[in-house]
Short mmCIF file of C-alpha atoms in Angstrom, two decimals:
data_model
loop_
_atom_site.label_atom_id
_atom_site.label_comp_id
_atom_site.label_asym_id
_atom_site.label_seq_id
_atom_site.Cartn_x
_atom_site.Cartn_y
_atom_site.Cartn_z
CA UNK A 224 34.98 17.29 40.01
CA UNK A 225 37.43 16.17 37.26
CA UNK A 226 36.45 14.82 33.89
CA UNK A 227 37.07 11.60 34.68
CA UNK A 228 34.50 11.70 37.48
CA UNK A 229 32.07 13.32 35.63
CA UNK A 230 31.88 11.17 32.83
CA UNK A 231 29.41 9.49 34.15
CA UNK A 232 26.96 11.36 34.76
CA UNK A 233 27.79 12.77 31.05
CA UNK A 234 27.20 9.25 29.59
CA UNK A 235 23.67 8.70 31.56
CA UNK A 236 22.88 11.93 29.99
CA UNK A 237 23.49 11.47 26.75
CA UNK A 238 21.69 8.07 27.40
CA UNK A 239 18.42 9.79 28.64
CA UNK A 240 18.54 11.99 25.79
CA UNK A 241 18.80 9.30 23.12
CA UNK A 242 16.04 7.61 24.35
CA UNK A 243 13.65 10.57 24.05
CA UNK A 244 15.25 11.27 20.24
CA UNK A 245 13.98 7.44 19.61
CA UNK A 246 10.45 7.94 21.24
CA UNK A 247 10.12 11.11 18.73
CA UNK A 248 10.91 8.82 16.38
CA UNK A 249 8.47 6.52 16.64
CA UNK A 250 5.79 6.85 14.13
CA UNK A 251 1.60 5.79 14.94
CA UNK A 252 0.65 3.38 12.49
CA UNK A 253 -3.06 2.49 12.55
CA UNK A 254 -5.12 0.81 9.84
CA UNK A 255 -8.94 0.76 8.87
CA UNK A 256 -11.06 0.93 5.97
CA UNK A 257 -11.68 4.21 4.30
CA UNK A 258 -15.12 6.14 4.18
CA UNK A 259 -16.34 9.05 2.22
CA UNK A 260 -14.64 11.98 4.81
CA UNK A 261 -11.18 9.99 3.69
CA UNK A 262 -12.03 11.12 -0.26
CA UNK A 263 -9.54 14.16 -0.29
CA UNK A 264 -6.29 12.37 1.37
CA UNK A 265 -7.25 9.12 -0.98
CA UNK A 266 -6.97 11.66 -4.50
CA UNK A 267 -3.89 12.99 -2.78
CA UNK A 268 -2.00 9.83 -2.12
CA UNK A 269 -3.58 8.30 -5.64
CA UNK A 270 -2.33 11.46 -7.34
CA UNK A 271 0.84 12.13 -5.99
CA UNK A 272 1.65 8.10 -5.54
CA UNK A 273 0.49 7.28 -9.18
CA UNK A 274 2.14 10.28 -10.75
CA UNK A 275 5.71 8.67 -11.05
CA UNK A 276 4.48 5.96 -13.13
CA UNK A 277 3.78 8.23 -16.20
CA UNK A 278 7.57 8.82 -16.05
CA UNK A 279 7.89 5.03 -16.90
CA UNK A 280 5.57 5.28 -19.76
CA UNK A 281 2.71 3.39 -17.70
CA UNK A 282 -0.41 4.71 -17.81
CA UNK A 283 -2.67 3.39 -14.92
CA UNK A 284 -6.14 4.54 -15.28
CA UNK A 285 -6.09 5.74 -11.18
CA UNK A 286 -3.52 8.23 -12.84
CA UNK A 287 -6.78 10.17 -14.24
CA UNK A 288 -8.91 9.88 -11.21
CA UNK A 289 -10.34 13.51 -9.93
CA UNK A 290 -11.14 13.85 -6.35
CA UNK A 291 -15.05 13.20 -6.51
CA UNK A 292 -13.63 10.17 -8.20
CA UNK A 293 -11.55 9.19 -5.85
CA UNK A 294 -14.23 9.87 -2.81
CA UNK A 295 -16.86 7.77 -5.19
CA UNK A 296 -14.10 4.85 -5.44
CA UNK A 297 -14.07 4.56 -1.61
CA UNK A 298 -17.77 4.42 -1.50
CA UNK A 299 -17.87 1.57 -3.84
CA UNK A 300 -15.05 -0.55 -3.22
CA UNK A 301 -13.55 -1.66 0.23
CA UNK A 302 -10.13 0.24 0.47
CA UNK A 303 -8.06 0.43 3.47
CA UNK A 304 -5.54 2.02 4.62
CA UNK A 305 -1.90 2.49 6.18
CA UNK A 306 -1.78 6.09 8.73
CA UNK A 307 1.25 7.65 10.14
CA UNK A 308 0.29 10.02 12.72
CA UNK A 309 -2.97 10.21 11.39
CA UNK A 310 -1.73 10.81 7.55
CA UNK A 311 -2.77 8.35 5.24
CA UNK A 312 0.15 6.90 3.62
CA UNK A 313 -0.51 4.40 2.14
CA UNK A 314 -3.16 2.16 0.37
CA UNK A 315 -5.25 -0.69 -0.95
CA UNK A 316 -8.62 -1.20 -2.53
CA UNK A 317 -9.79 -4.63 -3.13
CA UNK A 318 -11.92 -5.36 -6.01
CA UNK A 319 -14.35 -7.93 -5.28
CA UNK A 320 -15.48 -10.72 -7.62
CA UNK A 321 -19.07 -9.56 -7.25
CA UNK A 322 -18.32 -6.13 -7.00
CA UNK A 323 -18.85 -3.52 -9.84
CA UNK A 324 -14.80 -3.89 -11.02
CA UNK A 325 -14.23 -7.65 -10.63
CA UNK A 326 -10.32 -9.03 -10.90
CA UNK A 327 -9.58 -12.00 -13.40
CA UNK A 328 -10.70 -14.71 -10.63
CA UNK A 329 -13.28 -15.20 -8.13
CA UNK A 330 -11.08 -14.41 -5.46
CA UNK A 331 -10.56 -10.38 -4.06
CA UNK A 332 -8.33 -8.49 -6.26
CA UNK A 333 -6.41 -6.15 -5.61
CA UNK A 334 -6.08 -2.62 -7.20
CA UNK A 335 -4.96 0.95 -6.21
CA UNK A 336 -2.22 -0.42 -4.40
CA UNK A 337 0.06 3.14 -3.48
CA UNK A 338 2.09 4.95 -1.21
CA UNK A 339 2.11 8.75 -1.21
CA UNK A 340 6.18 9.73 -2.13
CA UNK A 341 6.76 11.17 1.06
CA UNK A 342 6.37 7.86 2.76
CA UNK A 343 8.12 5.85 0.21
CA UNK A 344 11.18 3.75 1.15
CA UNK A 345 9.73 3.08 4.79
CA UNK A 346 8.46 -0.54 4.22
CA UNK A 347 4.57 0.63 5.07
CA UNK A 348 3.52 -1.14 1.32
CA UNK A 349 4.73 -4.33 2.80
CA UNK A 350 3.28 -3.68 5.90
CA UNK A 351 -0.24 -2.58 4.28
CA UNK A 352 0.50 -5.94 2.12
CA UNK A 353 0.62 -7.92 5.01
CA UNK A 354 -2.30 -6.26 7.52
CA UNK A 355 -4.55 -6.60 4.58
CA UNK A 356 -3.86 -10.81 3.99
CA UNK A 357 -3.87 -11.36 7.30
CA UNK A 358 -6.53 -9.41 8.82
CA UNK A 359 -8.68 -8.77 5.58
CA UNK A 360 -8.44 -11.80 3.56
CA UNK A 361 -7.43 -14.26 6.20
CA UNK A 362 -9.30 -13.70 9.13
CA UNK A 363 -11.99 -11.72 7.52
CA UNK A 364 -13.26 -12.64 4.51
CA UNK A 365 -11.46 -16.46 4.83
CA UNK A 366 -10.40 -16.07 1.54
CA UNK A 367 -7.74 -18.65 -0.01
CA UNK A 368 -6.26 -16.47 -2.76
CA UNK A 369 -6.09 -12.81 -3.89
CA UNK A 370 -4.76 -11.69 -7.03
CA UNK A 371 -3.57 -8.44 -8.82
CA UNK A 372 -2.42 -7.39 -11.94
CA UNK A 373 0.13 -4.86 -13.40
CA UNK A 374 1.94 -3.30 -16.20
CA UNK A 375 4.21 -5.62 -18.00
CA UNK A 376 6.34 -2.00 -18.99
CA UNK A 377 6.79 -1.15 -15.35
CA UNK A 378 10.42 -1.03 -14.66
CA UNK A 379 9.75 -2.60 -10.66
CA UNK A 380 6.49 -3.48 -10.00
CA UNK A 381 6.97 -7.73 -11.35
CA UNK A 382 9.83 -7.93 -8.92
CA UNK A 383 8.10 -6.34 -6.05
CA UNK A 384 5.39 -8.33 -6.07
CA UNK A 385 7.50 -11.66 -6.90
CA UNK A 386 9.33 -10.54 -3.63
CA UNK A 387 6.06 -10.25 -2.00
CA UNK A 388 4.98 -13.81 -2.51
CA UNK A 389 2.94 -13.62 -5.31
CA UNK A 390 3.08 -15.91 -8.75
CA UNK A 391 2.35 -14.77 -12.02
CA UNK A 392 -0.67 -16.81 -13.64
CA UNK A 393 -1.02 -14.94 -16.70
CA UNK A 394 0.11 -12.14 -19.11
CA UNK A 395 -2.81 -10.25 -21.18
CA UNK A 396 -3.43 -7.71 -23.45
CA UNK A 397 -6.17 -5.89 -22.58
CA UNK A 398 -8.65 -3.69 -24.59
CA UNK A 399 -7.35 -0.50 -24.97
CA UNK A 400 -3.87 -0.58 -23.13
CA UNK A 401 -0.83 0.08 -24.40
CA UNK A 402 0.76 -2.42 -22.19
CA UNK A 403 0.18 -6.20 -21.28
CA UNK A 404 -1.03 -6.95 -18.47
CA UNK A 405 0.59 -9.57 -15.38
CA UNK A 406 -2.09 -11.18 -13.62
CA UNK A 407 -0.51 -12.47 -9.98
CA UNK A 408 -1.90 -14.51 -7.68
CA UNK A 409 -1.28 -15.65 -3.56
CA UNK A 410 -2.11 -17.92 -1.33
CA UNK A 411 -3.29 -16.59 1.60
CA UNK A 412 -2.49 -19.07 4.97
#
């Protein structure tokens, strides 16, 4: 058979084979809220997400967190999370107005919102953003705003959320930070 004949049958080969590299590829993402057995992977992706942000000079107080704190955090406050093939990546707790942390408003805030390093760059913080308005806040809880707050010395973390959708409502300095803090809010449709 001469090359030209058997190209082909190279080409439908090469075809086949691509599409089993892209269904490797493709990643399980499945969401749900965290319980007590999720402690351990929670103080890893807290530890190892927060960690970078003492580089900046910001000193989040989920920096300090130990592992029974961590597993006592998830027992206490709804958190959810983002899993690729069963690894949680990444994460968000929301602090509820009558909960024992309450955010600035009467709405849910939200705090402890990471990704672990090694799934950083991927888009799953927008995509744990978005699962937890829609599902959470939206067609959950029905609520009509959420808010969050951050570092004003955090080299990103205003843009990022700006991106996100949310406004800033108010800059703070709280009791014993170094930093002010940016209060954001959203309106969740």
């Amino acid at each position: 058979m001469s090359q030209l004949q058997n190209a082909p049958n190279v080409q439908k080969a090469q075809n086949a084979q691509n599409v089993q590299n892209a269904q490797k590829a493709q990643k399980e993402i499945t969401y749900r809220q965290l319980t007590k057995a999720d402690g351990p992977a929670y103080y890893e992706v807290l530890h190892e997400g927060y960690a970078s942000n003492l580089d900046y000079g910001v000193d989040f107080s989920a920096s300090h967190m130990t592992e029974a704190d961590a597993t006592a955090w998830v027992e206490t406050h709804p958190t959810y999370g983002l899993f690729v093939d069963g690894q949680l990546a990444s994460s968000i707790t929301l602090r509820m107005p009558w909960g024992p942390k309450p955010g600035p408003r009467e709405f849910p805030h939200i705090g402890h919102f990471v990704t672990s390093p090694r799934f950083k760059k991927q888009g799953y913080a927008k995509q744990m953003l978005q699962w937890i308005e829609t599902v959470i806040l939206r067609d959950q809880l029905k609520a009509p705003f959420v808010t969050l707050g951050t570092a004003d010395t955090h080299p990103w973390l205003k843009d990022m959320y700006l991106s996100l959708g949310f406004t800033i409502t108010k800059v703070t300095q709280l009791p014993g930070l170094s930093h002010q803090t940016i209060y954001f809010e959203k309106k969740i449709c």
